[in-house]
PDB file of C-alpha atoms in Angstrom:
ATOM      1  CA  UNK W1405      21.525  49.481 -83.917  1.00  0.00           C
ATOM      2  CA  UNK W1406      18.689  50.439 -81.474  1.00  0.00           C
ATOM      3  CA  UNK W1407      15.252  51.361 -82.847  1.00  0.00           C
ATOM      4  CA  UNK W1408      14.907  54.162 -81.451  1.00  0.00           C
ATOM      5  CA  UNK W1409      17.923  56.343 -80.687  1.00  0.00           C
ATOM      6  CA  UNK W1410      18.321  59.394 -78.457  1.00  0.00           C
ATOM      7  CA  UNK W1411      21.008  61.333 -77.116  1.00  0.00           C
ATOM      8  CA  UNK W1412      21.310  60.889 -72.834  1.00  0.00           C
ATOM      9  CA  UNK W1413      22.980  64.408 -72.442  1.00  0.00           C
ATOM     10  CA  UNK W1414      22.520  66.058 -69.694  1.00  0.00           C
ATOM     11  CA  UNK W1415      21.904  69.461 -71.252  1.00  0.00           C
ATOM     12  CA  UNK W1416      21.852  72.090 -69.519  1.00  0.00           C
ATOM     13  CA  UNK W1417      20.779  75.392 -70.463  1.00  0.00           C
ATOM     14  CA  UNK W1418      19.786  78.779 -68.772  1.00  0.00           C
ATOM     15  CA  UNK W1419      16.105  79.562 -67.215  1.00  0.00           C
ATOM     16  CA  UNK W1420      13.932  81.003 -70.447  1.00  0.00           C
ATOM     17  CA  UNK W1421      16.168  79.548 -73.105  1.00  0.00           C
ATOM     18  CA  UNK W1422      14.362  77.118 -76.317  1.00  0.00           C
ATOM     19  CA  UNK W1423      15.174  74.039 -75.601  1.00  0.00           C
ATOM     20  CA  UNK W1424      14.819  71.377 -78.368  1.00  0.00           C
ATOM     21  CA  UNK W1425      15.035  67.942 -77.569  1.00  0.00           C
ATOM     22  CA  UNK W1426      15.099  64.622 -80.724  1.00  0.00           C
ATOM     23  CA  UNK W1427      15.079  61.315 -81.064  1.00  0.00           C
ATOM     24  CA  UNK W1428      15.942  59.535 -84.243  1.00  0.00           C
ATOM     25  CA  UNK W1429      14.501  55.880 -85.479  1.00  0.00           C
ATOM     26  CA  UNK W1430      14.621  53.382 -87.804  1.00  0.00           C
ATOM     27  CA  UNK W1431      11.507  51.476 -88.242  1.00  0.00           C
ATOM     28  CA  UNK W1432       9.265  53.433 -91.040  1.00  0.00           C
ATOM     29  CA  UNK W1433       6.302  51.721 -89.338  1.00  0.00           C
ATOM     30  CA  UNK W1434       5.668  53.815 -86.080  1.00  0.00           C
ATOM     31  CA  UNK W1435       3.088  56.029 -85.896  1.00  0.00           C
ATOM     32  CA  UNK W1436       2.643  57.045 -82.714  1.00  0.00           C
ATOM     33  CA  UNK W1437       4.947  59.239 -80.847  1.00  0.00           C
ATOM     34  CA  UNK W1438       5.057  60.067 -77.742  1.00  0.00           C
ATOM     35  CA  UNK W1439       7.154  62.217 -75.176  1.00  0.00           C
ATOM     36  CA  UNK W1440       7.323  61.059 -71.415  1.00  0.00           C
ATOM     37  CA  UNK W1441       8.834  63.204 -68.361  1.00  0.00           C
ATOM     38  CA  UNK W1442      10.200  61.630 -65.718  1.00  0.00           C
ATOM     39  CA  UNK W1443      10.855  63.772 -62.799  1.00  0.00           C
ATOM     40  CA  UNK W1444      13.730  62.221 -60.123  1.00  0.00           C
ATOM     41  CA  UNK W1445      12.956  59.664 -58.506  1.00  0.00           C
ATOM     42  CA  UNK W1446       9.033  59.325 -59.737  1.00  0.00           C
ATOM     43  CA  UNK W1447       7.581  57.285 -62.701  1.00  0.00           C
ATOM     44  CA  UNK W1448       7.414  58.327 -66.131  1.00  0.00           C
ATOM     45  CA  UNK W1449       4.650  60.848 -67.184  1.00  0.00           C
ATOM     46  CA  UNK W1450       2.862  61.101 -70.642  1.00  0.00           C
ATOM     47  CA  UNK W1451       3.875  65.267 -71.997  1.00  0.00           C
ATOM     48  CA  UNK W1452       1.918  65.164 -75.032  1.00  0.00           C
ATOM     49  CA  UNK W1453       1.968  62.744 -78.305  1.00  0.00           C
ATOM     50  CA  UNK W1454       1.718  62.936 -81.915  1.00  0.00           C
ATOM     51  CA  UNK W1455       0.049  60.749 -84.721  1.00  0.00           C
ATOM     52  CA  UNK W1456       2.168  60.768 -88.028  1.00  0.00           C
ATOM     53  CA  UNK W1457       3.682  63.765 -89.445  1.00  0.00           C
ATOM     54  CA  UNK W1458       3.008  67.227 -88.822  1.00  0.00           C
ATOM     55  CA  UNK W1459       3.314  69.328 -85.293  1.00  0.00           C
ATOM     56  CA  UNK W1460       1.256  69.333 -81.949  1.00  0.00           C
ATOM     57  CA  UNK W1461       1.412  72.114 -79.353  1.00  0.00           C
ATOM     58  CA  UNK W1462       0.448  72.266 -75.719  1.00  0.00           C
ATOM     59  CA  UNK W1463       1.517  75.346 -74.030  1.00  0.00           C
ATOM     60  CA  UNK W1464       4.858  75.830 -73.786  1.00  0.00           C
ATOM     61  CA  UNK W1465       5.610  72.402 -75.574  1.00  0.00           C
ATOM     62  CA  UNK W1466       5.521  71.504 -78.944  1.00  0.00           C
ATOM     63  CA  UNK W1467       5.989  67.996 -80.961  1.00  0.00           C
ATOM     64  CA  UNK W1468       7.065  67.834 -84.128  1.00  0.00           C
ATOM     65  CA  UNK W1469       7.407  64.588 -86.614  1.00  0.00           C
ATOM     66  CA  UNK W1470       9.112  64.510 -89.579  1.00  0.00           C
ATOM     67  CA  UNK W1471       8.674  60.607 -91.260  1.00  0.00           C
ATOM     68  CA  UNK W1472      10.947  61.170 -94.453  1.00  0.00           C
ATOM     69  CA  UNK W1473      13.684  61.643 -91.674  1.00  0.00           C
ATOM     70  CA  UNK W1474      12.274  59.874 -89.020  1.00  0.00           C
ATOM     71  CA  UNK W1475      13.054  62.273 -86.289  1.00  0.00           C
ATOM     72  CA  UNK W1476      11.283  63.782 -83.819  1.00  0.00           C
ATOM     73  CA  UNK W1477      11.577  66.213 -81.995  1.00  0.00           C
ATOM     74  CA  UNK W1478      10.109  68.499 -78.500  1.00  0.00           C
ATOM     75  CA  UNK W1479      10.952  72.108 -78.367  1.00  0.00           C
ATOM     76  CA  UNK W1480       9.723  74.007 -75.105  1.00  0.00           C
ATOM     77  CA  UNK W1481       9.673  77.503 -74.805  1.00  0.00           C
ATOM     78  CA  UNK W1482      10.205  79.916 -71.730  1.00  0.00           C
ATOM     79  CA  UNK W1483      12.133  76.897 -70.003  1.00  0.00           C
ATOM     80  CA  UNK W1484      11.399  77.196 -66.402  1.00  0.00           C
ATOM     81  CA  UNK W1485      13.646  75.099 -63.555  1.00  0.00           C
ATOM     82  CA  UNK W1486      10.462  73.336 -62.879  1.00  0.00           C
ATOM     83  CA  UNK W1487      11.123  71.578 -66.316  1.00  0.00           C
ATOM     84  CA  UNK W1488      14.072  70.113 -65.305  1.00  0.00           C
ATOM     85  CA  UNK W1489      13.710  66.723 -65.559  1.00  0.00           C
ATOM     86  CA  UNK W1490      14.520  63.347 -68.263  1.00  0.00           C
ATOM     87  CA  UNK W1491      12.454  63.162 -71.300  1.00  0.00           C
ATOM     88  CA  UNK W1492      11.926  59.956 -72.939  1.00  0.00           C
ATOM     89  CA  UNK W1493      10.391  59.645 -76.078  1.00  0.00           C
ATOM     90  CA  UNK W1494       8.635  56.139 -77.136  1.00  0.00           C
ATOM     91  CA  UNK W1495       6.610  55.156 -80.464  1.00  0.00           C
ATOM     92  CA  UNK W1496       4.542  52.398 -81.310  1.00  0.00           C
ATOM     93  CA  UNK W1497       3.154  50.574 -84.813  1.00  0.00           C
ATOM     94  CA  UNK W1498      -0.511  50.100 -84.782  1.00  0.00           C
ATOM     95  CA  UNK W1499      -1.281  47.970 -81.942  1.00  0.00           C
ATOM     96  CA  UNK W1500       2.253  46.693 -80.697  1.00  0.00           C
ATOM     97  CA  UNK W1501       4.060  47.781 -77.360  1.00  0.00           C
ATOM     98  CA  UNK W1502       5.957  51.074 -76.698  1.00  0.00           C
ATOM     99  CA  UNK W1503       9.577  51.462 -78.172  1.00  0.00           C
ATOM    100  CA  UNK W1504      11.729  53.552 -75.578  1.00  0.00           C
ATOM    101  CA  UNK W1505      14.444  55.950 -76.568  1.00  0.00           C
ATOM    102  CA  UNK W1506      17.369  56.185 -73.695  1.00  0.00           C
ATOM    103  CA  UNK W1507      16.157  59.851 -72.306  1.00  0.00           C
ATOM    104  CA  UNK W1508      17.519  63.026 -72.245  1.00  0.00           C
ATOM    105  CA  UNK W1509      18.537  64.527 -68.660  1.00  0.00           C
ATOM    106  CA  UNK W1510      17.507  68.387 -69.167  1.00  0.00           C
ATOM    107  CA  UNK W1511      18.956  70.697 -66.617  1.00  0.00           C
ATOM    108  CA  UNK W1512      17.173  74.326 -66.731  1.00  0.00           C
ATOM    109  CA  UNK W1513      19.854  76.478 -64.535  1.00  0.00           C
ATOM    110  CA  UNK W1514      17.809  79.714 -62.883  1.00  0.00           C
TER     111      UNK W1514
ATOM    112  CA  UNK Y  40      -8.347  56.788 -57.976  1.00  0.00           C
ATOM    113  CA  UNK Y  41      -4.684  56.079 -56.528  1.00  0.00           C
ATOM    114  CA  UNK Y  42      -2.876  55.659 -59.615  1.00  0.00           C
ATOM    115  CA  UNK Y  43      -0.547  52.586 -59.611  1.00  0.00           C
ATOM    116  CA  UNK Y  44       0.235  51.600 -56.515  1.00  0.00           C
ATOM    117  CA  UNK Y  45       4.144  49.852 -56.211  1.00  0.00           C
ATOM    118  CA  UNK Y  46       5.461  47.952 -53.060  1.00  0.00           C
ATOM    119  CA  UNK Y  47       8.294  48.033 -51.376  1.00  0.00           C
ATOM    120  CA  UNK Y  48       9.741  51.874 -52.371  1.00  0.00           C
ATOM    121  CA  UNK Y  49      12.815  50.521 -51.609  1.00  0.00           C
ATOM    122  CA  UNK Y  50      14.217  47.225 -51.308  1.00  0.00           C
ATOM    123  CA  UNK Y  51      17.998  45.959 -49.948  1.00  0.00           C
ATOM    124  CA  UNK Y  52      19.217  42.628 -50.214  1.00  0.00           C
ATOM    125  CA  UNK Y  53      21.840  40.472 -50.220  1.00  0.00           C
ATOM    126  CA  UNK Y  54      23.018  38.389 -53.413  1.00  0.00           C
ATOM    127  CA  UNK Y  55      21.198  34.995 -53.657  1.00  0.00           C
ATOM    128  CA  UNK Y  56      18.390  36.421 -51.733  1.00  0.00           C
ATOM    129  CA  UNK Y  57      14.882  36.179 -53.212  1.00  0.00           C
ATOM    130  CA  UNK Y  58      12.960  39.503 -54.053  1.00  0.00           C
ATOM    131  CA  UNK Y  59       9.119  40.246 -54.498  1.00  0.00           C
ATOM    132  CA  UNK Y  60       8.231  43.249 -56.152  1.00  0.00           C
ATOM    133  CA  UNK Y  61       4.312  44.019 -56.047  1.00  0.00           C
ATOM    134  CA  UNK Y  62       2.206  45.972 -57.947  1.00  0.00           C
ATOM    135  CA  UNK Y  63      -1.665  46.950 -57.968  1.00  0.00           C
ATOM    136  CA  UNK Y  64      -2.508  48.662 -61.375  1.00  0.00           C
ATOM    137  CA  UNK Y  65      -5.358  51.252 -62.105  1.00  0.00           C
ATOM    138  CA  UNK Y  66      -8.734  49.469 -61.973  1.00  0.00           C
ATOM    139  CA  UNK Y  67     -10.398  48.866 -65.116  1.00  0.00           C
ATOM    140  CA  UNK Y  68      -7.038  48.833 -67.100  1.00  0.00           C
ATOM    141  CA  UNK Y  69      -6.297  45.677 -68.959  1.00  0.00           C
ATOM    142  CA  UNK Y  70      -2.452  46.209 -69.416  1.00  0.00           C
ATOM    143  CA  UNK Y  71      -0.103  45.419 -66.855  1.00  0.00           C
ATOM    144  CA  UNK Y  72       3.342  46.340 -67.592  1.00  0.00           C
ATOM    145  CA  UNK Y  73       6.895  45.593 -65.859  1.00  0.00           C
ATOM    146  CA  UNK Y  74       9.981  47.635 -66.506  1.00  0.00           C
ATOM    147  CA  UNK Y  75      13.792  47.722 -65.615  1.00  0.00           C
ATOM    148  CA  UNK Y  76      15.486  51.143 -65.447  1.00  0.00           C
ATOM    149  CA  UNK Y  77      19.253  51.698 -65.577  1.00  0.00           C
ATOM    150  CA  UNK Y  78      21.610  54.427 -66.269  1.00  0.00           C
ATOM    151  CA  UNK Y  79      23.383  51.940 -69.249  1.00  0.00           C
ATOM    152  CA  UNK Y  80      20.566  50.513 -70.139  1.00  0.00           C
ATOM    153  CA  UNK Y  81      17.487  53.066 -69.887  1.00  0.00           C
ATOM    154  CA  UNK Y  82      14.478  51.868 -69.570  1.00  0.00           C
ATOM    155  CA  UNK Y  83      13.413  48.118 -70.470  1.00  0.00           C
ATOM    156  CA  UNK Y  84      10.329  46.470 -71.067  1.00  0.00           C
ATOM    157  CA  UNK Y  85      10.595  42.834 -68.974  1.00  0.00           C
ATOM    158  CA  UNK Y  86       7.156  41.443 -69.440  1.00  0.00           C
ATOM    159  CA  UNK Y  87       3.438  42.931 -70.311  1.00  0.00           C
ATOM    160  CA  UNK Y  88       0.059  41.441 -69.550  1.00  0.00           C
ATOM    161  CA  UNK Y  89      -3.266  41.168 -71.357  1.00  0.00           C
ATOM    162  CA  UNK Y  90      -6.506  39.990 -69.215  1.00  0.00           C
ATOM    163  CA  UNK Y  91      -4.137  38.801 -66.856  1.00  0.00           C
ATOM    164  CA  UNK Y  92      -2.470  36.563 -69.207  1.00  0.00           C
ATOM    165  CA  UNK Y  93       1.402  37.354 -69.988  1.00  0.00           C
ATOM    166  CA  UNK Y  94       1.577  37.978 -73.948  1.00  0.00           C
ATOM    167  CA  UNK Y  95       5.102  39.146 -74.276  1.00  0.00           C
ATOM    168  CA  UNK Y  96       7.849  37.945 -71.874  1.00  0.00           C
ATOM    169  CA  UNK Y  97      10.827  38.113 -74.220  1.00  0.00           C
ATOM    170  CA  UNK Y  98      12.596  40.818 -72.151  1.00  0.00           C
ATOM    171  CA  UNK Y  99      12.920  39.077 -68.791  1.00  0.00           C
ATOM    172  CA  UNK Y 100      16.667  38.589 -68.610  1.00  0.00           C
ATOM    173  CA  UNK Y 101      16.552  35.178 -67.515  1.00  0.00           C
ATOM    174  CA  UNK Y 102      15.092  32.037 -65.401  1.00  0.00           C
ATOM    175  CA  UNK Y 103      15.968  33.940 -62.052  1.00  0.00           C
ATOM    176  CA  UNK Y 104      13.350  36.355 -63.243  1.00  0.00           C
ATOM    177  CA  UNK Y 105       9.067  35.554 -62.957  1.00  0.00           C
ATOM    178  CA  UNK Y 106       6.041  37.207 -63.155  1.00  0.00           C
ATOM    179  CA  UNK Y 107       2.582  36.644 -62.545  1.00  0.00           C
ATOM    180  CA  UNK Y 108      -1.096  38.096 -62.307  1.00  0.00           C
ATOM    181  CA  UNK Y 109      -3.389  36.181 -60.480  1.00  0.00           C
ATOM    182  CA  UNK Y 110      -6.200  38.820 -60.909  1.00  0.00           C
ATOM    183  CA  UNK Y 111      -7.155  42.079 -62.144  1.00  0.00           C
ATOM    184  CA  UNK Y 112      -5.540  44.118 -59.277  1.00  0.00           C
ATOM    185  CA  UNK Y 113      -2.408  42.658 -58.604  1.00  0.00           C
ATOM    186  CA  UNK Y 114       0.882  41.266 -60.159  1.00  0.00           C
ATOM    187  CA  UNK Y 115       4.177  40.257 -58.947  1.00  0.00           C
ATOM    188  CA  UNK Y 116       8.203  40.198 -59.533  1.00  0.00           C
ATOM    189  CA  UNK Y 117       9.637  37.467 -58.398  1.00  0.00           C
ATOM    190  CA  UNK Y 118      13.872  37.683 -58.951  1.00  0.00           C
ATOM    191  CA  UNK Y 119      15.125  33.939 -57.014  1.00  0.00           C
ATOM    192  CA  UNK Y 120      18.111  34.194 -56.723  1.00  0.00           C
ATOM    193  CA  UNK Y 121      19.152  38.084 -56.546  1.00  0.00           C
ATOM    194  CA  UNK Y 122      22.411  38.977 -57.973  1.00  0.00           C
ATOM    195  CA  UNK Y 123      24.020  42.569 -57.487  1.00  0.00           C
ATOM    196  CA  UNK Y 124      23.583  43.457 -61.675  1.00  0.00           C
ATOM    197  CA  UNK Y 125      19.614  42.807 -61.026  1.00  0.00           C
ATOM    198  CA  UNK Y 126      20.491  46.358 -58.622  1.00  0.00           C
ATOM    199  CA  UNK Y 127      17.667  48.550 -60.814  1.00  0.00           C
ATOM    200  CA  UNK Y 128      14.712  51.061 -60.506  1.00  0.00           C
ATOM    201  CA  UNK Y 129      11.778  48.662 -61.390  1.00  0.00           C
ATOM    202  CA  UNK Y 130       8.266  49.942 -62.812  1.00  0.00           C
ATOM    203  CA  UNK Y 131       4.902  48.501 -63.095  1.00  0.00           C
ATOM    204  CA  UNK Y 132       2.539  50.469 -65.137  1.00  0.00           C
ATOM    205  CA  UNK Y 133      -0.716  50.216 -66.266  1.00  0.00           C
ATOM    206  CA  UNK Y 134      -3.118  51.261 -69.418  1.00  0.00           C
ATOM    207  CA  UNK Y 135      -6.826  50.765 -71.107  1.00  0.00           C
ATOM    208  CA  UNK Y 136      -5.466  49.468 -74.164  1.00  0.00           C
ATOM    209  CA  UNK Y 137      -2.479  48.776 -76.568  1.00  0.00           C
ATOM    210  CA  UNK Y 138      -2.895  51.207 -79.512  1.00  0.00           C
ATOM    211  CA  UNK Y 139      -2.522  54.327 -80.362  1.00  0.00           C
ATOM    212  CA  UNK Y 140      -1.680  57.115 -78.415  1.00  0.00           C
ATOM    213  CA  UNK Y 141      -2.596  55.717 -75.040  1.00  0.00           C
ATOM    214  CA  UNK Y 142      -1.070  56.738 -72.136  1.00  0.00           C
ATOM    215  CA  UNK Y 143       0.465  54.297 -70.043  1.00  0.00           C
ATOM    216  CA  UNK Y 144       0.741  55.260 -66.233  1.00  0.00           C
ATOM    217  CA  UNK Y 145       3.818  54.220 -64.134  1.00  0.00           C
ATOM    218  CA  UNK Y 146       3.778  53.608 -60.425  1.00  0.00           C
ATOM    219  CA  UNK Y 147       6.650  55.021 -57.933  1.00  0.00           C
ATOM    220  CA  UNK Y 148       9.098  52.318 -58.750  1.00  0.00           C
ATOM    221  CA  UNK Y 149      10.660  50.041 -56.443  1.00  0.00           C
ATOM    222  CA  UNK Y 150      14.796  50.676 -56.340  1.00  0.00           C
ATOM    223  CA  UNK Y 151      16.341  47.620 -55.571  1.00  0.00           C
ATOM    224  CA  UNK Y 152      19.929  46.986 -54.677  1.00  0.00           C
ATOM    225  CA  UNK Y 153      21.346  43.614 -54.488  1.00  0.00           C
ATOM    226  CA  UNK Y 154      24.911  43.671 -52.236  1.00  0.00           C
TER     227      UNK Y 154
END
């Protein structure tokens, strides 16, 4: 079983919908979270992250942790085309490298 | 400052050829990291750098694969000999630190495809 688990999709949805995207782990120890975008063809791009429990937002985006079910999860609001893209989420333990979840291929349809 | 900087873009080449992938990462960061990207297999950490010293190698896939960093501001890929299942978007990235919520940035990529 992976560490970090998260479905590839793609999901597509229409132009202003909520879209809520999760990733699910196993090791208790994380406690960062993070949430990449990776437009086609470019490098990943740090969205926003989280330390612990609780929620974060930023804009349109929100991240929200929940540790007693260790799942995460990025909601955005208003989806726009221009958010089209995969989202990868990754979480670390204290000082240790970044754990990578599979991403999610999110298709916003106008 | 340029951001990570990632050469070639794109790279074709024939199994049993040997491939250099290059990479010059943000100055001042002391993290070098190199990544595989698949559709099976997502994205992979090979190999990460302190200081220029390599601290974690356990995810190069095998001999055929080496790194190194011979200073501050640049790093190489070396795949000897290329076989068509090394075909794969590879990433270098870079960051300050290891810890916490720091950001690490990616270059471009390099896609490679071994025929």
């Amino acid at each position: 079983q992976k560490e970090v688990e998260q479905d590839p999709g793609p999901l597509s949805v229409p132009e202003g919908a909520i879209v809520s995207l999760n990733c699910t782990y196993s090791n208790s120890a994380f406690q960062y979270f993070m949430w990449y975008r990776q437009y086609s063809r470019k490098g990943p791009e740090l969205l926003m992250y989280t330390y612990s429990s609780g929620n974060k937002e930023d804009g349109r985006f929100t991240a929200q942790v929940d540790k007693s079910s260790k799942y995460i999860s990025l909601f955005i609001r208003d989806s726009q085309p221009s958010d089209s893209a995969t989202y990868l989420c990754a979480m670390r333990r204290s000082n240790y490298q970044l754990i990578w979840g599979a991403g999610t291929k999110l298709i916003i349809k106008p | 400052d340029a951001g990570v900087i990632q050469s070639p873009r794109h790279e074709v080449t024939e199994m049993g050829q040997e491939v250099t992938l290059r990479c010059k990462p943000i100055s001042g960061h002391d993290y070098l990291f190199w990544y595989r990207q698949t559709m099976m297999r997502g994205l992979e950490l090979l190999i990460y750098f302190n200081n220029n010293v390599p601290i974690d190698d356990s995810g190069m896939p095998e001999d055929r694969f080496s790194a190194k960093m011979p200073n501050a501001s640049f790093s190489t890929l070396k795949i000897q000999p290329s076989e068509p299942r090394d075909s794969a978007v590879y990433f270098c990235a870079s960051s300050l630190r290891l810890a916490g919520g720091e950001e690490q940035y990616f270059g471009p990529g390099t896609r490679l495809t071994v025929t």
